Amino acid sequence: MERCAARRAPEEERRVRANAREYNEKFQYASNCIKTSKYNIVTFLPVNLFEQFQEVANTYFLFLLILQLIPQISSLSWFTTIVPLVLVLTITAVKDATDDYFRHKSDNQVNNRQSQVLIGGVLRQEQWMNVRVGDIIKLENNQFVAQADLLLLSSSEPHGLCYIETAELDGETNMKVRQAIPVTAELGDTSQLACFDGEVICEPPNNKLDKFGGTLYWKESKYPLSNQNMLLRGCVLRNTEWCFGLVIFAGPDTKLMQNSGRTKFKRTSIDRLMNTLVLWIFGFLVCMGVILAIGNAIWEHEVGVCFQIYLPWDEGVHSAFFSGFLSFWSYIIILNTVVPISLYVSVEVIRLGHSYFINWDKKMYCAKCRTPAEARTTTLNEELGQVEYIFSDKTGTLTQNIMVFSKCSVNGHSYGDVQDMLGHKAELGERPEPVDFSFNPLADPRFQFWDPSLLEAVKLGDLHVHEFFRLLSLCHTVMSEEKSEGELLYKAQSPDEGALVTAARNFGFVFRSRTPKTITVQELGQAITYQLLAILDFNNIRKRMSVIVRSPEGKIRLYCKGADTILLERLHPLNQDLTSVTTDHLNEYAGEGLRTLVLAYRDLEESYYKDWSERLHRAGSAPEAHEDHLARLYDEVEHDMMLLGATAIEDKLQQGVPETIAILTLANIKIWVLTGDKQETAVNIGYSCKMLTDDMTEVFVVTGHTVLEVREELRKAREKMMDASRSVCNGFSYQEKLSSNLTSVLEAIAGEYALVINGHSLAHALEADMEVEFLETACACKAVICCRVTPLQKAQVVELVKKYKKAVTLAIGDGANDVSMIKTAHIGVGISGQEGIQAVLASDYSFSQFKFLQRLLLVHGRWSYLRMCKFLCYFFYKNFAFTMVHFWFGFFCGFSAQTVYDQYFITLYNIVYTSLPVLAMGVFDQDVPEQRSMEYPKLYEPGQLNLLFNKREFFICIAQGIYTSILMFFIPYGVFADATRDDGAQLADYQSFAVTVATSLVIVVSVQIGLDTGFWTAINHFFIWGSLAAYFAILFTMHSDGLFRMFPNQFRFVGNAQNTLAQPTVWLTIALTAVVCIVPVVAFRFLKLDLKPELSDTVRYTQLVRKKQKTQHRCMRHAGRAGSRRSGYAFSHQEGFGELIMSGKNMRLSSLALSSFAPRPSASWIDTLRKKKGGEGSSAGSPSGAADKTLRV
């Protein structure tokens, strides 16, 4: 396999010659080979060991092992360190080898994909990794442009046109048009393309998705190239049988990969804290070693010198000082268990268990997609329980990209609601059968509508209803394709246009075909051809489109549809009463989260149209101010229109999105939407998923184009929030509350606000001198929506919050345009949806629906954080309790580095006796059941505040461990000072003392973990009591006669366990020690539970009460909302196909078509969840001011 990318000097320009590999290879351009694996069979062992010993802990224990091989300083056998070290290295190596195996497998799968490459005049199947810059590639319909960035040379469509979807690049789902330059558009067969030797000189690799500049030199002529001629990696070919493209950028040089950002090694905050604590512990270890070494030097100088005759110093020791020096290293070896080597491997095992729980969770499995949730990393699970900010993409993440014609208003009558027998609005589950469209052989069988009265109005000949659907069938830029008689397929520029034309089709007004000058519609079975005189196309400023048609009777009429804010002010004064009624309907539709469009028409006199048409022609051919002239003429004719009605389209949110956002908000998680779509789209979705509500005090919209404008708009937004806070503060000065810390702004601001900012404004807001102002304003808002943002801007926003807020961030998306923010955030989540797998491949966790995020955080994340914190607290406690006994013993053994326990107990304590119970707690423990975790989102907040494991909790744990070690040593020491055996002999001997202390320790730490365990399983019982049983079994085995006879130098405690544990005094000592160690802990916890219970304690108590009472089910009614109207044109993301249609360039029907939109049941939402959190603030909004909630500052 070739190298993926050699290190090259930065390019100033790129030169690519078609069909000339030798020429292009001299520039050493990047190839398409992907290599993410780290090892091979030869390099695995040395490289992996080298990487593992980069870890400070592993190097530290290797250093201890070397020390233990020095007889002068080692009082422990070498195997007490090498056994745990080898175990840790082996487990880690197996894990690394498994991960790398899957990386090799993934690399091979990607690199061996097949591409059709033109080589020697023949199309050959070539592996993806062998595609080179300058190759000519053939793509076919519905194929991902997965290989490279291509210059479009020719296609199956007329004039070299092709249609693409760029959802994975910019999040937009509407089709876009790309066109080959005329000189290459005719190169349709392989023989012509094989002779093509043009040379492209263009810009070097960059991350600008919407710009490309270059020149094609061919046959002594040069032709300018732009982004309209490029097919970027990540887009999908649609409605085009085939096309040929020239590879310009490959592999890491493609614009998609340039936007992906660097892969960052992610570590949790607990990891970082743990590393700090281990350093502190190591410092504490050194201090203990120094204290005991000084004690040894003093003791040897004052006391030991008196016993030189029968206790001589070791060979080479000539002074008390040197004896103390050697004693220091001896105690470093003995006390090393205070820095536990098993800590890191235990953490990895626990995280692996948590990852499997996520993978196995059936409630996060999507049966429709057959996609389970997947934890693609094992290192971030506990951080899922600490998330404060979620950054979400919109398209494909919050929505399904499915538009449904839901309701409409025609001549003051609203259609679409269905009532039950009692006259109430029927809910989805109570609806009768949908309307029967069997009378219409051309109806789309996938279209559903629930109000039969609209179809009755059509059949009864209601002229207004007929004109309404006639407008929908004529005023659009949809392309129709009829593969067989009656089988119509529509190619819609945007999903909402497809939904509207499909609705007209089902109600009897079927758009059949079009030419550059005509539109044919079948109206209630009769084919009628209208002359198409003009298309006044949509753009972001006009927010409307119109067509001017001539009917067969010769009447000229303008049909217009557009945003209500634009069209209502262009109506004839005679429409005043109808406008009032329609406005009420629009408000009702908006309250249900539907996207609205207003429909109107105007009859034109023949003479006026001729004059207007001539002026339009002159304006179109004007060399200067071309667009301004056209805009004025469009504005002139689109006045004094007659109102027909309004449409309401539902953008199908993913199931459960509003509920999920509501519950996550209650968990004090802030959700920001970062989308490449335009402002109207994002705001519409914000209202639909309840991020934005009309109860909000204000919605600020920042649209400035200059630094000064953006700064001023942000300043005005902050001033408004400050003014509102002053009025609420009852005399307290806002400035007194406001400090330099950004979080103080959040505390001071009263009311609920939202911020909407455009991409061009965000570019200025992210500059160094303004980023703090932007962040301060955004963090004071309940919801933030960033529109028209590039992939890198998404990553910059995430990085900004990480930099200043020091909060855990999570980014979720489904497209390649989300990869950069997924990599930048602390946690990246990929939605395995409709936009490829780039986001999933870059993510840490993946699943198929946004609603699963709620369970991932509130259940798996919270439990993982809880378990890891309890594990760490107990782990440090048990190791301090175990190790500090040696420290106290040092003062009673002449600081001779003698151990309290025998060496086998030291070896097995962390590996056998205490490892499995704490692992069981770390893997299985839970404070409340999963249902309660979802029911009480506030349970999530301790993780955000880092309450369960921090430096304070660490010091409490080690204080408890030190307290336990003091009692563990001094109680048996005091008892043994005067105790006797049953036969009257002295009980106090070193071996009996060691067994007593070791037994007390194992019992106490076992009882302690029993107290710490909140959720008992059979595994917990087996591990805790099994570990105790294993201790006694191993203890009696180690002290047996058989082992002593076989290894007399290794097992010197022969018969000691049997003799010692047969004494009642010993068991009373063990019981006393256990009681004195445990009772204060139990008493403290009871007092805390009684005097200052935590929320989880209250929830557990509530659960016990509920078990005694009959469960009561609450009926939740769907609450409507009178709200701001939002235009369905939010979903037309660019200028329409009007000019293209009128030119006739695309009039050859393709044999392929866009699949239609299948309606699905709509998702319900839970308004009451928000009222739980913001009941007080919701009264701030005035109902009468609903239409003015969006403030353009």
Coordinates of N, CA and C in Angstrom, one line a residue, residues 1-8 25 28-38 40 107 111 128-132 250-253:
M1 N 0.8 -1.2 0.0 CA 0.0 0.0 0.0 C 0.9 1.2 0.0
E2 N 0.5 2.2 -0.8 CA 1.3 3.4 -0.9 C 1.1 4.3 0.2
R3 N 2.0 5.2 0.4 CA 1.8 6.2 1.4 C 0.7 7.1 1.1
C4 N -0.1 7.5 2.1 CA -1.3 8.3 1.8 C -1.0 9.7 1.4
A5 N -0.1 10.3 2.0 CA 0.3 11.7 1.6 C 1.7 12.0 2.1
A6 N 2.5 12.3 1.1 CA 3.9 12.7 1.5 C 3.9 14.1 1.9
R7 N 4.9 14.5 2.7 CA 5.0 15.8 3.2 C 5.5 16.7 2.0
R8 N 4.7 17.7 1.6 CA 5.0 18.5 0.5 C 5.0 20.0 0.8
E25 N 2.4 13.3 -11.9 CA 3.1 12.7 -10.7 C 4.4 13.5 -10.3
Q28 N 3.9 15.5 -7.2 CA 3.7 14.7 -5.9 C 2.4 15.1 -5.3
Y29 N 1.3 15.2 -6.0 CA 0.0 15.5 -5.5 C -0.5 14.3 -4.6
A30 N -1.3 14.6 -3.6 CA -1.8 13.5 -2.7 C -2.6 12.5 -3.5
S31 N -2.5 11.2 -3.1 CA -3.3 10.2 -3.7 C -4.6 9.9 -2.9
N32 N -5.4 9.0 -3.3 CA -6.6 8.7 -2.6 C -6.4 7.6 -1.5
C33 N -5.2 7.1 -1.3 CA -5.0 6.0 -0.4 C -5.3 6.5 1.0
I34 N -6.0 5.7 1.8 CA -6.3 6.1 3.2 C -5.6 5.1 4.1
K35 N -4.9 5.6 5.1 CA -4.2 4.8 6.1 C -4.4 5.3 7.5
T36 N -5.3 4.7 8.2 CA -5.5 5.1 9.6 C -4.9 4.1 10.6
S37 N -4.5 2.9 10.1 CA -3.9 1.9 11.0 C -2.5 2.4 11.5
K38 N -2.1 1.9 12.7 CA -0.8 2.3 13.3 C 0.2 1.2 13.2
N40 N 1.8 -2.9 12.1 CA 1.7 -4.2 11.3 C 2.3 -5.3 12.1
D107 N -9.7 0.5 6.5 CA -8.9 1.0 5.4 C -9.0 0.2 4.1
N111 N -10.2 1.6 0.6 CA -9.2 1.7 -0.5 C -9.5 0.8 -1.6
W128 N -10.0 2.4 -5.6 CA -10.1 3.9 -5.2 C -8.7 4.4 -4.8
M129 N -7.9 3.6 -4.2 CA -6.6 4.2 -3.7 C -5.7 4.4 -4.9
N130 N -6.0 3.9 -6.1 CA -5.2 4.0 -7.2 C -5.6 5.2 -8.1
V131 N -6.7 5.9 -7.8 CA -7.1 7.0 -8.6 C -6.1 8.2 -8.3
R132 N -5.7 8.9 -9.4 CA -4.7 9.9 -9.4 C -5.3 11.2 -9.9
A250 N -7.5 15.3 -4.9 CA -7.7 14.0 -4.4 C -7.3 13.8 -3.0
G251 N -7.9 12.8 -2.3 CA -7.6 12.5 -0.9 C -7.7 13.7 0.0
P252 N -6.6 14.0 0.8 CA -6.7 15.1 1.8 C -6.8 16.5 1.2
D253 N -6.5 16.6 -0.1 CA -6.6 17.9 -0.8 C -8.0 18.3 -1.2

